[in-house]
Amino acid sequence: QVQLVESGGASVQPGDSLRLTCAVSGFPIGWYAIGWYRLAPGREREEISCMVGGEQSANYFGSAKGRFTMSRDEGMGPAYLHMSDLTTEDSGTYVCATSWMCDPHQGFGGFDQWGQGTEVLVSS
């Protein structure tokens, strides 16, 4: 079973950058993709980005396009989310998850494992 542990969340100011890390442990069988989504009070879950296993290119969704970059180390290495030009709208809990769907049109869903999340607060 895959275990996911996020880290790197912090309180930052608008315009700042931040890098989140998703440490992955456990046997990698049974998942197709890995990625990030965001939870915030009063808002629906928002897809951020995802990568299909074995590939190095990522799909980005919504406000993440053009500002966020997702990457992964080889094999079962960590996944990263580099966020730049942060705004207050980027505040929330960022959750790393594995899933069965990672498609630029259909989105990132069908989650089967996820971590506890890491908090990002963007405020002036």
PDB file of C-alpha atoms in Angstrom:
ATOM      1  CA  GLN A   1       0.000   0.000   0.000  1.00  0.00           C
ATOM      2  CA  VAL A   2       1.326   3.403  -0.964  1.00  0.00           C
ATOM      3  CA  GLN A   3       1.722   6.016   1.763  1.00  0.00           C
ATOM      4  CA  LEU A   4       1.891   9.706   0.929  1.00  0.00           C
ATOM      5  CA  VAL A   5       3.237  12.416   3.233  1.00  0.00           C
ATOM      6  CA  GLU A   6       3.133  16.047   2.214  1.00  0.00           C
ATOM      7  CA  SER A   7       5.403  18.790   3.524  1.00  0.00           C
ATOM      8  CA  GLY A   8       6.529  22.297   2.684  1.00  0.00           C
ATOM      9  CA  GLY A   9       3.386  24.239   3.457  1.00  0.00           C
ATOM     10  CA  ALA A  10       3.935  27.655   5.006  1.00  0.00           C
ATOM     11  CA  SER A  11       2.542  31.111   5.551  1.00  0.00           C
ATOM     12  CA  VAL A  12       3.753  33.403   2.769  1.00  0.00           C
ATOM     13  CA  GLN A  13       2.944  36.735   1.192  1.00  0.00           C
ATOM     14  CA  PRO A  14       1.312  37.378  -2.204  1.00  0.00           C
ATOM     15  CA  GLY A  15       3.851  37.052  -4.991  1.00  0.00           C
ATOM     16  CA  ASP A  16       6.022  34.586  -3.093  1.00  0.00           C
ATOM     17  CA  SER A  17       7.010  31.115  -4.249  1.00  0.00           C
ATOM     18  CA  LEU A  18       6.799  27.831  -2.386  1.00  0.00           C
ATOM     19  CA  ARG A  19       7.733  24.219  -3.049  1.00  0.00           C
ATOM     20  CA  LEU A  20       5.679  21.366  -1.678  1.00  0.00           C
ATOM     21  CA  THR A  21       6.971  17.811  -1.385  1.00  0.00           C
ATOM     22  CA  CYS A  22       5.056  14.539  -1.440  1.00  0.00           C
ATOM     23  CA  ALA A  23       7.119  11.690  -0.008  1.00  0.00           C
ATOM     24  CA  VAL A  24       6.024   8.317  -1.356  1.00  0.00           C
ATOM     25  CA  SER A  25       6.590   4.992   0.390  1.00  0.00           C
ATOM     26  CA  GLY A  26       5.246   1.498   0.009  1.00  0.00           C
ATOM     27  CA  PHE A  27       4.900  -0.805  -2.970  1.00  0.00           C
ATOM     28  CA  PRO A  28       3.887   1.169  -6.059  1.00  0.00           C
ATOM     29  CA  ILE A  29       1.556  -1.405  -7.542  1.00  0.00           C
ATOM     30  CA  GLY A  30      -1.987  -0.415  -8.388  1.00  0.00           C
ATOM     31  CA  TRP A  31      -1.815   3.268  -9.107  1.00  0.00           C
ATOM     32  CA  TYR A  32      -1.785   5.025 -12.427  1.00  0.00           C
ATOM     33  CA  ALA A  33      -1.018   8.630 -11.623  1.00  0.00           C
ATOM     34  CA  ILE A  34       0.003  10.949  -8.815  1.00  0.00           C
ATOM     35  CA  GLY A  35      -0.892  14.554  -8.309  1.00  0.00           C
ATOM     36  CA  TRP A  36      -2.121  17.374  -6.129  1.00  0.00           C
ATOM     37  CA  TYR A  37      -5.462  18.828  -5.243  1.00  0.00           C
ATOM     38  CA  ARG A  38      -6.420  21.674  -2.921  1.00  0.00           C
ATOM     39  CA  LEU A  39      -9.054  21.939  -0.217  1.00  0.00           C
ATOM     40  CA  ALA A  40     -10.247  25.283   1.140  1.00  0.00           C
ATOM     41  CA  PRO A  41     -13.173  26.224   3.395  1.00  0.00           C
ATOM     42  CA  GLY A  42     -16.298  27.072   1.440  1.00  0.00           C
ATOM     43  CA  ARG A  43     -14.837  25.899  -1.850  1.00  0.00           C
ATOM     44  CA  GLU A  44     -15.013  22.673  -3.795  1.00  0.00           C
ATOM     45  CA  ARG A  45     -11.985  20.454  -4.107  1.00  0.00           C
ATOM     46  CA  GLU A  46      -9.762  21.914  -6.811  1.00  0.00           C
ATOM     47  CA  GLU A  47      -7.520  19.880  -9.056  1.00  0.00           C
ATOM     48  CA  ILE A  48      -4.028  21.315  -9.283  1.00  0.00           C
ATOM     49  CA  SER A  49      -1.818  18.987 -11.298  1.00  0.00           C
ATOM     50  CA  CYS A  50      -1.050  15.329 -11.966  1.00  0.00           C
ATOM     51  CA  MET A  51       1.453  13.091 -13.698  1.00  0.00           C
ATOM     52  CA  VAL A  52       0.931   9.666 -15.158  1.00  0.00           C
ATOM     53  CA  GLY A  53       3.344   7.082 -13.718  1.00  0.00           C
ATOM     54  CA  GLY A  54       6.439   6.650 -15.879  1.00  0.00           C
ATOM     55  CA  GLU A  55       6.011  10.004 -17.583  1.00  0.00           C
ATOM     56  CA  GLN A  56       7.722  13.272 -16.778  1.00  0.00           C
ATOM     57  CA  SER A  57       5.158  15.694 -18.201  1.00  0.00           C
ATOM     58  CA  ALA A  58       2.338  16.966 -16.028  1.00  0.00           C
ATOM     59  CA  ASN A  59      -1.223  18.112 -16.567  1.00  0.00           C
ATOM     60  CA  TYR A  60      -2.291  21.367 -14.929  1.00  0.00           C
ATOM     61  CA  PHE A  61      -5.749  22.596 -14.118  1.00  0.00           C
ATOM     62  CA  GLY A  62      -7.430  25.929 -13.465  1.00  0.00           C
ATOM     63  CA  SER A  63      -5.381  28.644 -11.815  1.00  0.00           C
ATOM     64  CA  ALA A  64      -2.317  26.396 -11.593  1.00  0.00           C
ATOM     65  CA  LYS A  65      -1.627  26.729 -15.295  1.00  0.00           C
ATOM     66  CA  GLY A  66       1.371  28.904 -15.973  1.00  0.00           C
ATOM     67  CA  ARG A  67       2.300  29.390 -12.313  1.00  0.00           C
ATOM     68  CA  PHE A  68       2.776  25.924 -10.857  1.00  0.00           C
ATOM     69  CA  THR A  69       5.189  23.199 -11.916  1.00  0.00           C
ATOM     70  CA  MET A  70       4.955  19.572 -10.863  1.00  0.00           C
ATOM     71  CA  SER A  71       7.885  17.195 -11.019  1.00  0.00           C
ATOM     72  CA  ARG A  72       8.846  13.779  -9.719  1.00  0.00           C
ATOM     73  CA  ASP A  73      12.049  11.983  -8.913  1.00  0.00           C
ATOM     74  CA  GLU A  74      12.743   8.711 -10.717  1.00  0.00           C
ATOM     75  CA  GLY A  75      10.840   5.587  -9.684  1.00  0.00           C
ATOM     76  CA  MET A  76       9.078   5.988  -6.346  1.00  0.00           C
ATOM     77  CA  GLY A  77      10.904   9.188  -5.466  1.00  0.00           C
ATOM     78  CA  PRO A  78       9.100  12.234  -4.106  1.00  0.00           C
ATOM     79  CA  ALA A  79       6.722  14.362  -6.122  1.00  0.00           C
ATOM     80  CA  TYR A  80       7.081  18.127  -5.954  1.00  0.00           C
ATOM     81  CA  LEU A  81       4.839  21.083  -6.608  1.00  0.00           C
ATOM     82  CA  HIS A  82       6.631  24.361  -7.208  1.00  0.00           C
ATOM     83  CA  MET A  83       4.230  27.273  -6.886  1.00  0.00           C
ATOM     84  CA  SER A  84       5.096  30.796  -7.946  1.00  0.00           C
ATOM     85  CA  ASP A  85       3.379  34.177  -7.917  1.00  0.00           C
ATOM     86  CA  LEU A  86       1.091  33.008  -5.143  1.00  0.00           C
ATOM     87  CA  THR A  87      -2.164  34.832  -4.420  1.00  0.00           C
ATOM     88  CA  THR A  88      -4.571  34.678  -1.516  1.00  0.00           C
ATOM     89  CA  GLU A  89      -6.764  32.416  -3.651  1.00  0.00           C
ATOM     90  CA  ASP A  90      -4.017  29.780  -3.483  1.00  0.00           C
ATOM     91  CA  SER A  91      -4.481  29.342   0.266  1.00  0.00           C
ATOM     92  CA  GLY A  92      -5.670  25.945   1.396  1.00  0.00           C
ATOM     93  CA  THR A  93      -4.663  22.424   2.208  1.00  0.00           C
ATOM     94  CA  TYR A  94      -2.656  20.801  -0.551  1.00  0.00           C
ATOM     95  CA  VAL A  95      -3.147  17.066  -0.729  1.00  0.00           C
ATOM     96  CA  CYS A  96      -1.040  14.584  -2.655  1.00  0.00           C
ATOM     97  CA  ALA A  97      -2.940  11.607  -4.055  1.00  0.00           C
ATOM     98  CA  THR A  98      -2.651   8.629  -6.362  1.00  0.00           C
ATOM     99  CA  SER A  99      -5.439   8.006  -8.814  1.00  0.00           C
ATOM    100  CA  TRP A 100      -6.804   6.199 -11.834  1.00  0.00           C
ATOM    101  CA  MET A 101      -7.455   9.321 -13.865  1.00  0.00           C
ATOM    102  CA  CYS A 102      -5.039  12.001 -14.968  1.00  0.00           C
ATOM    103  CA  ASP A 103      -6.172  13.580 -18.195  1.00  0.00           C
ATOM    104  CA  PRO A 104      -5.895  17.165 -19.479  1.00  0.00           C
ATOM    105  CA  HIS A 105      -9.602  17.141 -20.387  1.00  0.00           C
ATOM    106  CA  GLN A 106     -11.180  14.777 -17.880  1.00  0.00           C
ATOM    107  CA  GLY A 107      -9.105  16.026 -14.995  1.00  0.00           C
ATOM    108  CA  PHE A 108      -7.492  14.386 -11.983  1.00  0.00           C
ATOM    109  CA  GLY A 109      -9.748  12.010 -10.096  1.00  0.00           C
ATOM    110  CA  GLY A 110     -10.540   8.477  -9.055  1.00  0.00           C
ATOM    111  CA  PHE A 111      -8.323   8.815  -6.015  1.00  0.00           C
ATOM    112  CA  ASP A 112      -7.277   5.677  -4.228  1.00  0.00           C
ATOM    113  CA  GLN A 113      -4.618   6.894  -1.777  1.00  0.00           C
ATOM    114  CA  TRP A 114      -3.995  10.347  -0.328  1.00  0.00           C
ATOM    115  CA  GLY A 115      -2.027  12.044   2.387  1.00  0.00           C
ATOM    116  CA  GLN A 116      -3.019  14.303   5.256  1.00  0.00           C
ATOM    117  CA  GLY A 117      -2.169  17.450   3.349  1.00  0.00           C
ATOM    118  CA  THR A 118       0.035  20.443   4.008  1.00  0.00           C
ATOM    119  CA  GLU A 119      -1.275  23.939   4.755  1.00  0.00           C
ATOM    120  CA  VAL A 120      -0.509  26.953   2.610  1.00  0.00           C
ATOM    121  CA  LEU A 121      -1.590  30.399   3.742  1.00  0.00           C
ATOM    122  CA  VAL A 122      -1.067  33.362   1.455  1.00  0.00           C
ATOM    123  CA  SER A 123      -1.783  36.671   3.127  1.00  0.00           C
ATOM    124  CA  SER A 124      -0.385  40.162   3.321  1.00  0.00           C
TER     125      SER A 124
END
